[in-house]
């Protein structure tokens, strides 16, 4: 039987590919034989990442981008099409929270910095919408391709403090489902759009919220872990099985789903 999960030679774009989760995904997909295109605004990290991948004999390309700039994204698309001639998978992983959009325990909604809230919505929502508009076009032309968005636990049920981030990721969840219908009904069932909703992983974005300077768990961490049936945070590598399933023909009849990867957090009450 052929390997349903095979992604060998697929041209896979990862926006935010230099981030903690993006780098983990890039390493895995390249090791599975995919041609990995890292799109990120951090040229230094991107160049280093592609160098480390090519030294291992993998096929990888870095292109500097801004996921909020359609002109730059269009230029990126031209470069990718010149080199590889097609795009099979788009992973929209650029995103994240910003301190001003978070409401500290001693503050309320009336202290919210609306500019920071807007920036978080821009990055997470429009930073998904714009790359989708640009990179779905070659997929539509070949009637085959898939898009994987990164939502969040905060989209499924609001978390305290992260008002802007939760609203933005909820919009990503909704857009994922919208696009699943849009692409399949207008361009055919070879086009799929799904999302992963990672739970709690300690990364640069949330380290200060989850760990004290001495490495011990903050009160917020303790609350999260008490509400997580697995009783621990996730490791970035634990996203990879779902990622490969969604990127491969193993999920050929799956579109519009948002998969929580969260040690049971979303399913659990008391
Ligand atoms: P990260 O901050 O480590 O990486 C984000 C990457 O996006 C960075 O490399 C950054 O340079 C890039 N980026 C930011 N703005 C950009 C722009 N305008 N154009 C191009 N690139 C830009 O984040 P991460 O922890 O790897 O998270 C990746 C995704 O997963 C994000 O969407 C995040 O919201 C989501 N997520 C993370 C967690 C977590 O626990 N870390 C949980 C749930 C969801």
mmCIF file of C-alpha atoms and ligand atoms in Angstrom:
data_model
loop_
_atom_site.group_PDB
_atom_site.id
_atom_site.type_symbol
_atom_site.label_atom_id
_atom_site.label_comp_id
_atom_site.label_asym_id
_atom_site.label_seq_id
_atom_site.Cartn_x
_atom_site.Cartn_y
_atom_site.Cartn_z
ATOM 1 C CA UNK A 1 0.000 0.000 0.000
ATOM 2 C CA UNK A 2 1.348 3.449 -0.853
ATOM 3 C CA UNK A 3 2.119 5.762 2.018
ATOM 4 C CA UNK A 4 -0.967 7.954 2.481
ATOM 5 C CA UNK A 5 1.051 10.423 4.517
ATOM 6 C CA UNK A 6 3.758 10.914 1.881
ATOM 7 C CA UNK A 7 4.672 14.565 1.234
ATOM 8 C CA UNK A 8 7.831 13.903 -0.766
ATOM 9 C CA UNK A 9 8.488 16.590 -3.403
ATOM 10 C CA UNK A 10 5.489 18.688 -2.327
ATOM 11 C CA UNK A 11 6.209 22.409 -2.470
ATOM 12 C CA UNK A 12 5.259 23.651 0.979
ATOM 13 C CA UNK A 13 5.325 27.318 2.002
ATOM 14 C CA UNK A 14 5.540 28.249 5.677
ATOM 15 C CA UNK A 15 4.923 31.876 6.602
ATOM 16 C CA UNK A 16 6.528 32.737 9.923
ATOM 17 C CA UNK A 17 8.829 29.837 9.124
ATOM 18 C CA UNK A 18 11.599 31.229 11.341
ATOM 19 C CA UNK A 19 9.486 31.148 14.492
ATOM 20 C CA UNK A 20 9.653 28.474 17.155
ATOM 21 C CA UNK A 21 6.825 26.396 15.705
ATOM 22 C CA UNK A 22 7.595 27.290 12.067
ATOM 23 C CA UNK A 23 11.213 26.147 12.388
ATOM 24 C CA UNK A 24 10.127 22.872 13.942
ATOM 25 C CA UNK A 25 7.661 22.331 11.078
ATOM 26 C CA UNK A 26 10.230 23.292 8.427
ATOM 27 C CA UNK A 27 12.789 20.809 9.753
ATOM 28 C CA UNK A 28 10.248 18.000 9.820
ATOM 29 C CA UNK A 29 8.697 18.652 6.400
ATOM 30 C CA UNK A 30 12.135 18.943 4.784
ATOM 31 C CA UNK A 31 13.221 15.678 6.407
ATOM 32 C CA UNK A 32 10.135 14.032 4.874
ATOM 33 C CA UNK A 33 11.319 15.103 1.404
ATOM 34 C CA UNK A 34 9.164 18.197 0.883
ATOM 35 C CA UNK A 35 10.541 21.265 -0.885
ATOM 36 C CA UNK A 36 10.198 23.815 1.893
ATOM 37 C CA UNK A 37 9.855 27.544 1.265
ATOM 38 C CA UNK A 38 10.414 29.635 4.384
ATOM 39 C CA UNK A 39 8.745 33.046 4.256
ATOM 40 C CA UNK A 40 9.546 35.369 7.133
ATOM 41 C CA UNK A 41 10.486 38.969 7.831
ATOM 42 C CA UNK A 42 13.616 37.841 9.697
ATOM 43 C CA UNK A 43 16.226 37.490 6.941
ATOM 44 C CA UNK A 44 19.061 36.497 9.261
ATOM 45 C CA UNK A 45 17.202 33.585 10.832
ATOM 46 C CA UNK A 46 15.727 32.562 7.481
ATOM 47 C CA UNK A 47 19.106 32.410 5.771
ATOM 48 C CA UNK A 48 20.579 30.399 8.658
ATOM 49 C CA UNK A 49 17.638 27.987 8.682
ATOM 50 C CA UNK A 50 17.824 27.313 4.954
ATOM 51 C CA UNK A 51 21.582 26.884 5.177
ATOM 52 C CA UNK A 52 21.181 24.274 7.914
ATOM 53 C CA UNK A 53 18.521 22.456 5.862
ATOM 54 C CA UNK A 54 20.532 22.427 2.651
ATOM 55 C CA UNK A 55 23.624 21.215 4.540
ATOM 56 C CA UNK A 56 21.555 18.158 5.454
ATOM 57 C CA UNK A 57 20.788 17.633 1.769
ATOM 58 C CA UNK A 58 17.221 18.953 1.939
ATOM 59 C CA UNK A 59 15.562 21.200 -0.634
ATOM 60 C CA UNK A 60 14.738 24.571 0.942
ATOM 61 C CA UNK A 61 14.388 28.223 -0.030
ATOM 62 C CA UNK A 62 14.165 31.379 2.083
ATOM 63 C CA UNK A 63 12.342 34.489 0.899
ATOM 64 C CA UNK A 64 12.047 37.618 2.984
ATOM 65 C CA UNK A 65 8.455 38.802 3.235
ATOM 66 C CA UNK A 66 5.868 40.793 5.098
ATOM 67 C CA UNK A 67 2.621 38.851 5.323
ATOM 68 C CA UNK A 68 0.775 42.180 5.483
ATOM 69 C CA UNK A 69 2.169 43.423 2.167
ATOM 70 C CA UNK A 70 0.437 41.974 -0.900
ATOM 71 C CA UNK A 71 3.011 43.372 -3.354
ATOM 72 C CA UNK A 72 5.871 41.614 -1.572
ATOM 73 C CA UNK A 73 3.833 38.403 -1.366
ATOM 74 C CA UNK A 74 3.152 38.580 -5.122
ATOM 75 C CA UNK A 75 6.899 38.936 -5.733
ATOM 76 C CA UNK A 76 7.509 35.944 -3.436
ATOM 77 C CA UNK A 77 4.998 33.935 -5.485
ATOM 78 C CA UNK A 78 6.808 34.759 -8.725
ATOM 79 C CA UNK A 79 10.105 33.613 -7.205
ATOM 80 C CA UNK A 80 8.573 30.362 -5.957
ATOM 81 C CA UNK A 81 6.883 29.638 -9.290
ATOM 82 C CA UNK A 82 10.155 30.335 -11.141
ATOM 83 C CA UNK A 83 12.046 27.885 -8.932
ATOM 84 C CA UNK A 84 9.477 25.128 -8.350
ATOM 85 C CA UNK A 85 6.673 25.750 -10.871
ATOM 86 C CA UNK A 86 3.869 25.064 -8.405
ATOM 87 C CA UNK A 87 2.650 25.444 -4.821
ATOM 88 C CA UNK A 88 1.114 22.416 -3.113
ATOM 89 C CA UNK A 89 0.681 23.496 0.510
ATOM 90 C CA UNK A 90 0.513 26.840 2.318
ATOM 91 C CA UNK A 91 1.001 26.917 6.088
ATOM 92 C CA UNK A 92 0.018 30.276 7.563
ATOM 93 C CA UNK A 93 2.145 30.265 10.709
ATOM 94 C CA UNK A 94 3.096 33.958 10.968
ATOM 95 C CA UNK A 95 1.200 35.287 13.946
ATOM 96 C CA UNK A 96 1.304 35.925 17.634
ATOM 97 C CA UNK A 97 0.327 38.198 20.461
ATOM 98 C CA UNK A 98 1.576 41.641 21.479
ATOM 99 C CA UNK A 99 1.935 42.919 25.058
ATOM 100 C CA UNK A 100 -0.275 46.022 24.616
ATOM 101 C CA UNK A 101 -3.193 43.871 23.472
ATOM 102 C CA UNK A 102 -3.104 41.880 26.702
ATOM 103 C CA UNK A 103 -5.112 43.003 29.713
ATOM 104 C CA UNK A 104 -3.001 42.602 32.868
ATOM 105 C CA UNK A 105 -4.703 41.243 36.021
ATOM 106 C CA UNK A 106 -4.861 44.716 37.614
ATOM 107 C CA UNK A 107 -6.384 46.288 34.443
ATOM 108 C CA UNK A 108 -9.758 46.070 32.723
ATOM 109 C CA UNK A 109 -11.156 46.347 29.216
ATOM 110 C CA UNK A 110 -11.206 50.144 29.699
ATOM 111 C CA UNK A 111 -7.378 50.151 29.750
ATOM 112 C CA UNK A 112 -7.089 48.269 26.455
ATOM 113 C CA UNK A 113 -4.684 49.800 23.923
ATOM 114 C CA UNK A 114 -6.805 49.702 20.813
ATOM 115 C CA UNK A 115 -3.830 50.229 18.460
ATOM 116 C CA UNK A 116 -2.156 47.106 19.847
ATOM 117 C CA UNK A 117 -5.443 45.197 19.517
ATOM 118 C CA UNK A 118 -5.645 46.264 15.856
ATOM 119 C CA UNK A 119 -2.031 45.194 15.232
ATOM 120 C CA UNK A 120 -2.747 41.729 16.610
ATOM 121 C CA UNK A 121 -5.813 41.419 14.394
ATOM 122 C CA UNK A 122 -3.766 42.643 11.429
ATOM 123 C CA UNK A 123 -0.977 40.123 11.928
ATOM 124 C CA UNK A 124 -3.076 37.068 12.744
ATOM 125 C CA UNK A 125 -6.129 37.649 10.534
ATOM 126 C CA UNK A 126 -4.895 39.718 7.595
ATOM 127 C CA UNK A 127 -1.530 37.937 7.820
ATOM 128 C CA UNK A 128 -3.541 34.807 6.971
ATOM 129 C CA UNK A 129 -6.003 36.351 4.499
ATOM 130 C CA UNK A 130 -3.396 38.047 2.291
ATOM 131 C CA UNK A 131 -1.048 35.040 1.813
ATOM 132 C CA UNK A 132 -4.149 32.936 1.123
ATOM 133 C CA UNK A 133 -5.256 35.339 -1.622
ATOM 134 C CA UNK A 134 -1.804 35.281 -3.201
ATOM 135 C CA UNK A 135 -0.709 31.646 -2.863
ATOM 136 C CA UNK A 136 -4.079 29.929 -3.402
ATOM 137 C CA UNK A 137 -4.117 31.204 -6.980
ATOM 138 C CA UNK A 138 -1.605 28.676 -8.390
ATOM 139 C CA UNK A 139 -3.397 25.934 -6.422
ATOM 140 C CA UNK A 140 -6.710 26.912 -8.005
ATOM 141 C CA UNK A 141 -5.076 26.771 -11.444
ATOM 142 C CA UNK A 142 -4.012 23.153 -10.882
ATOM 143 C CA UNK A 143 -7.216 22.340 -8.903
ATOM 144 C CA UNK A 144 -5.125 20.808 -6.141
ATOM 145 C CA UNK A 145 -3.618 22.157 -2.973
ATOM 146 C CA UNK A 146 -4.138 22.661 0.687
ATOM 147 C CA UNK A 147 -3.926 25.469 3.180
ATOM 148 C CA UNK A 148 -3.224 24.949 6.860
ATOM 149 C CA UNK A 149 -3.911 27.877 9.175
ATOM 150 C CA UNK A 150 -2.733 28.196 12.756
ATOM 151 C CA UNK A 151 -5.531 29.101 15.103
ATOM 152 C CA UNK A 152 -5.225 28.733 18.873
ATOM 153 C CA UNK A 153 -6.837 27.406 21.992
ATOM 154 C CA UNK A 154 -7.827 31.016 22.689
ATOM 155 C CA UNK A 155 -10.109 30.907 19.626
ATOM 156 C CA UNK A 156 -12.088 27.933 20.880
ATOM 157 C CA UNK A 157 -12.949 29.470 24.254
ATOM 158 C CA UNK A 158 -11.792 32.917 25.381
ATOM 159 C CA UNK A 159 -8.813 32.880 27.737
ATOM 160 C CA UNK A 160 -8.380 35.615 30.315
ATOM 161 C CA UNK A 161 -6.078 38.519 29.411
ATOM 162 C CA UNK A 162 -5.495 37.833 25.687
ATOM 163 C CA UNK A 163 -8.525 39.708 24.354
ATOM 164 C CA UNK A 164 -7.059 40.829 21.018
ATOM 165 C CA UNK A 165 -5.247 37.589 20.280
ATOM 166 C CA UNK A 166 -8.318 35.470 21.057
ATOM 167 C CA UNK A 167 -10.542 37.628 18.848
ATOM 168 C CA UNK A 168 -8.010 37.485 16.009
ATOM 169 C CA UNK A 169 -7.579 33.699 16.224
ATOM 170 C CA UNK A 170 -11.357 33.196 16.424
ATOM 171 C CA UNK A 171 -11.494 35.120 13.157
ATOM 172 C CA UNK A 172 -8.825 32.783 11.711
ATOM 173 C CA UNK A 173 -10.978 29.800 12.711
ATOM 174 C CA UNK A 174 -14.006 31.322 11.011
ATOM 175 C CA UNK A 175 -11.979 32.241 7.907
ATOM 176 C CA UNK A 176 -10.647 28.681 7.720
ATOM 177 C CA UNK A 177 -14.171 27.299 7.512
ATOM 178 C CA UNK A 178 -15.267 30.031 5.106
ATOM 179 C CA UNK A 179 -12.355 29.280 2.772
ATOM 180 C CA UNK A 180 -12.999 25.536 2.893
ATOM 181 C CA UNK A 181 -16.414 26.174 1.352
ATOM 182 C CA UNK A 182 -15.227 28.931 -0.952
ATOM 183 C CA UNK A 183 -12.445 26.934 -2.609
ATOM 184 C CA UNK A 184 -14.195 23.563 -2.835
ATOM 185 C CA UNK A 185 -17.499 24.863 -4.210
ATOM 186 C CA UNK A 186 -15.978 27.303 -6.693
ATOM 187 C CA UNK A 187 -12.796 25.481 -7.741
ATOM 188 C CA UNK A 188 -13.232 21.817 -6.895
ATOM 189 C CA UNK A 189 -12.715 19.240 -4.167
ATOM 190 C CA UNK A 190 -8.938 19.048 -4.685
ATOM 191 C CA UNK A 191 -8.635 22.237 -2.642
ATOM 192 C CA UNK A 192 -8.747 21.959 1.124
ATOM 193 C CA UNK A 193 -8.418 24.422 3.991
ATOM 194 C CA UNK A 194 -7.949 23.310 7.591
ATOM 195 C CA UNK A 195 -6.391 24.635 10.768
ATOM 196 C CA UNK A 196 -4.481 23.457 13.784
ATOM 197 C CA UNK A 197 -5.314 24.965 17.181
ATOM 198 C CA UNK A 198 -2.246 24.462 19.367
ATOM 199 C CA UNK A 199 -2.865 24.499 23.088
ATOM 200 C CA UNK A 200 -0.099 25.600 25.420
ATOM 201 C CA UNK A 201 3.503 25.316 24.304
ATOM 202 C CA UNK A 202 6.172 27.349 26.078
ATOM 203 C CA UNK A 203 7.653 29.583 23.394
ATOM 204 C CA UNK A 204 9.059 33.099 23.115
ATOM 205 C CA UNK A 205 5.553 34.579 22.774
ATOM 206 C CA UNK A 206 4.271 33.374 26.114
ATOM 207 C CA UNK A 207 7.368 32.545 28.196
ATOM 208 C CA UNK A 208 6.861 35.522 30.537
ATOM 209 C CA UNK A 209 3.218 34.593 31.100
ATOM 210 C CA UNK A 210 3.985 30.946 31.866
ATOM 211 C CA UNK A 211 7.382 30.901 33.591
ATOM 212 C CA UNK A 212 8.850 32.958 36.418
ATOM 213 C CA UNK A 213 12.432 34.201 35.947
ATOM 214 C CA UNK A 214 13.669 31.187 37.970
ATOM 215 C CA UNK A 215 11.892 28.774 35.587
ATOM 216 C CA UNK A 216 9.092 27.816 37.989
ATOM 217 C CA UNK A 217 5.464 27.886 36.854
ATOM 218 C CA UNK A 218 3.491 31.130 37.203
ATOM 219 C CA UNK A 219 0.020 31.057 38.760
ATOM 220 C CA UNK A 220 -1.370 31.183 35.212
ATOM 221 C CA UNK A 221 0.674 28.108 34.293
ATOM 222 C CA UNK A 222 -0.641 26.250 37.309
ATOM 223 C CA UNK A 223 -4.237 27.097 36.331
ATOM 224 C CA UNK A 224 -3.619 25.911 32.767
ATOM 225 C CA UNK A 225 -2.025 22.649 33.850
ATOM 226 C CA UNK A 226 -4.804 21.969 36.362
ATOM 227 C CA UNK A 227 -7.242 22.279 33.441
ATOM 228 C CA UNK A 228 -5.206 20.036 31.110
ATOM 229 C CA UNK A 229 -5.956 16.293 31.409
ATOM 230 C CA UNK A 230 -2.380 15.485 30.317
ATOM 231 C CA UNK A 231 -1.079 17.780 33.098
ATOM 232 C CA UNK A 232 1.758 19.229 31.050
ATOM 233 C CA UNK A 233 2.580 21.703 28.297
ATOM 234 C CA UNK A 234 2.979 20.506 24.714
ATOM 235 C CA UNK A 235 6.235 20.108 22.801
ATOM 236 C CA UNK A 236 6.405 21.695 19.321
ATOM 237 C CA UNK A 237 7.154 18.233 17.840
ATOM 238 C CA UNK A 238 3.691 17.126 18.957
ATOM 239 C CA UNK A 239 2.173 19.307 16.233
ATOM 240 C CA UNK A 240 3.933 17.411 13.467
ATOM 241 C CA UNK A 241 1.687 14.364 13.133
ATOM 242 C CA UNK A 242 -1.400 16.524 12.629
ATOM 243 C CA UNK A 243 0.525 18.783 10.283
ATOM 244 C CA UNK A 244 1.624 15.886 8.082
ATOM 245 C CA UNK A 245 -1.868 14.376 8.099
ATOM 246 C CA UNK A 246 -3.387 17.682 6.948
ATOM 247 C CA UNK A 247 -0.659 18.300 4.348
ATOM 248 C CA UNK A 248 -0.928 14.846 2.800
ATOM 249 C CA UNK A 249 -3.517 12.775 0.953
ATOM 250 C CA UNK A 250 -4.268 10.976 4.234
ATOM 251 C CA UNK A 251 -6.754 13.811 4.868
ATOM 252 C CA UNK A 252 -8.076 13.942 1.275
ATOM 253 C CA UNK A 253 -11.757 14.184 2.363
ATOM 254 C CA UNK A 254 -11.103 16.555 5.249
ATOM 255 C CA UNK A 255 -11.726 20.272 4.887
ATOM 256 C CA UNK A 256 -12.845 23.053 7.216
ATOM 257 C CA UNK A 257 -11.726 21.375 10.429
ATOM 258 C CA UNK A 258 -9.809 23.003 13.262
ATOM 259 C CA UNK A 259 -7.853 20.387 15.180
ATOM 260 C CA UNK A 260 -7.054 21.168 18.823
ATOM 261 C CA UNK A 261 -3.622 19.844 19.821
ATOM 262 C CA UNK A 262 -3.814 20.520 23.493
ATOM 263 C CA UNK A 263 -3.497 17.489 25.790
ATOM 264 C CA UNK A 264 -7.279 17.577 26.235
ATOM 265 C CA UNK A 265 -7.579 21.213 27.426
ATOM 266 C CA UNK A 266 -10.540 22.027 25.174
ATOM 267 C CA UNK A 267 -12.498 18.901 26.085
ATOM 268 C CA UNK A 268 -12.168 19.243 29.810
ATOM 269 C CA UNK A 269 -14.242 20.991 32.425
ATOM 270 C CA UNK A 270 -13.875 19.748 36.021
HETATM 271 P P1 LIG B 1 7.046 33.017 16.862
HETATM 272 O O1 LIG B 1 6.847 34.403 17.410
HETATM 273 O O2 LIG B 1 8.173 32.201 17.395
HETATM 274 O O3 LIG B 1 7.170 33.077 15.288
HETATM 275 C C1 LIG B 1 6.431 33.945 14.491
HETATM 276 C C2 LIG B 1 7.248 34.207 13.234
HETATM 277 O O4 LIG B 1 6.468 35.069 12.391
HETATM 278 C C3 LIG B 1 8.579 34.925 13.513
HETATM 279 O O5 LIG B 1 9.630 34.259 12.860
HETATM 280 C C4 LIG B 1 8.371 36.322 12.930
HETATM 281 O O6 LIG B 1 9.558 36.876 12.378
HETATM 282 C C5 LIG B 1 7.338 36.044 11.843
HETATM 283 N N1 LIG B 1 6.554 37.233 11.519
HETATM 284 C C6 LIG B 1 5.932 38.068 12.379
HETATM 285 N N2 LIG B 1 5.339 39.060 11.708
HETATM 286 C C7 LIG B 1 5.582 38.837 10.392
HETATM 287 C C8 LIG B 1 5.233 39.533 9.209
HETATM 288 N N3 LIG B 1 4.491 40.653 9.212
HETATM 289 N N4 LIG B 1 5.635 39.007 8.031
HETATM 290 C C9 LIG B 1 6.384 37.893 7.996
HETATM 291 N N5 LIG B 1 6.757 37.194 9.082
HETATM 292 C C10 LIG B 1 6.357 37.680 10.274
HETATM 293 O O7 LIG B 1 5.643 32.269 17.055
HETATM 294 P P2 LIG B 1 5.351 30.722 17.259
HETATM 295 O O8 LIG B 1 5.293 30.461 18.709
HETATM 296 O O9 LIG B 1 6.238 29.895 16.371
HETATM 297 O O10 LIG B 1 3.843 30.662 16.714
HETATM 298 C C11 LIG B 1 3.543 30.350 15.354
HETATM 299 C C12 LIG B 1 2.029 30.433 15.169
HETATM 300 O O11 LIG B 1 1.387 29.566 16.098
HETATM 301 C C13 LIG B 1 1.453 31.823 15.436
HETATM 302 O O12 LIG B 1 0.364 32.049 14.584
HETATM 303 C C14 LIG B 1 0.976 31.727 16.856
HETATM 304 O O13 LIG B 1 -0.018 32.688 17.131
HETATM 305 C C15 LIG B 1 0.456 30.313 16.851
HETATM 306 N N6 LIG B 1 0.330 29.695 18.171
HETATM 307 C C16 LIG B 1 1.395 29.589 19.008
HETATM 308 C C17 LIG B 1 1.233 28.998 20.236
HETATM 309 C C18 LIG B 1 2.390 28.873 21.182
HETATM 310 O O14 LIG B 1 2.201 28.342 22.276
HETATM 311 N N7 LIG B 1 3.561 29.325 20.800
HETATM 312 C C19 LIG B 1 -0.011 28.496 20.636
HETATM 313 C C20 LIG B 1 -1.076 28.619 19.752
HETATM 314 C C21 LIG B 1 -0.893 29.201 18.524
#
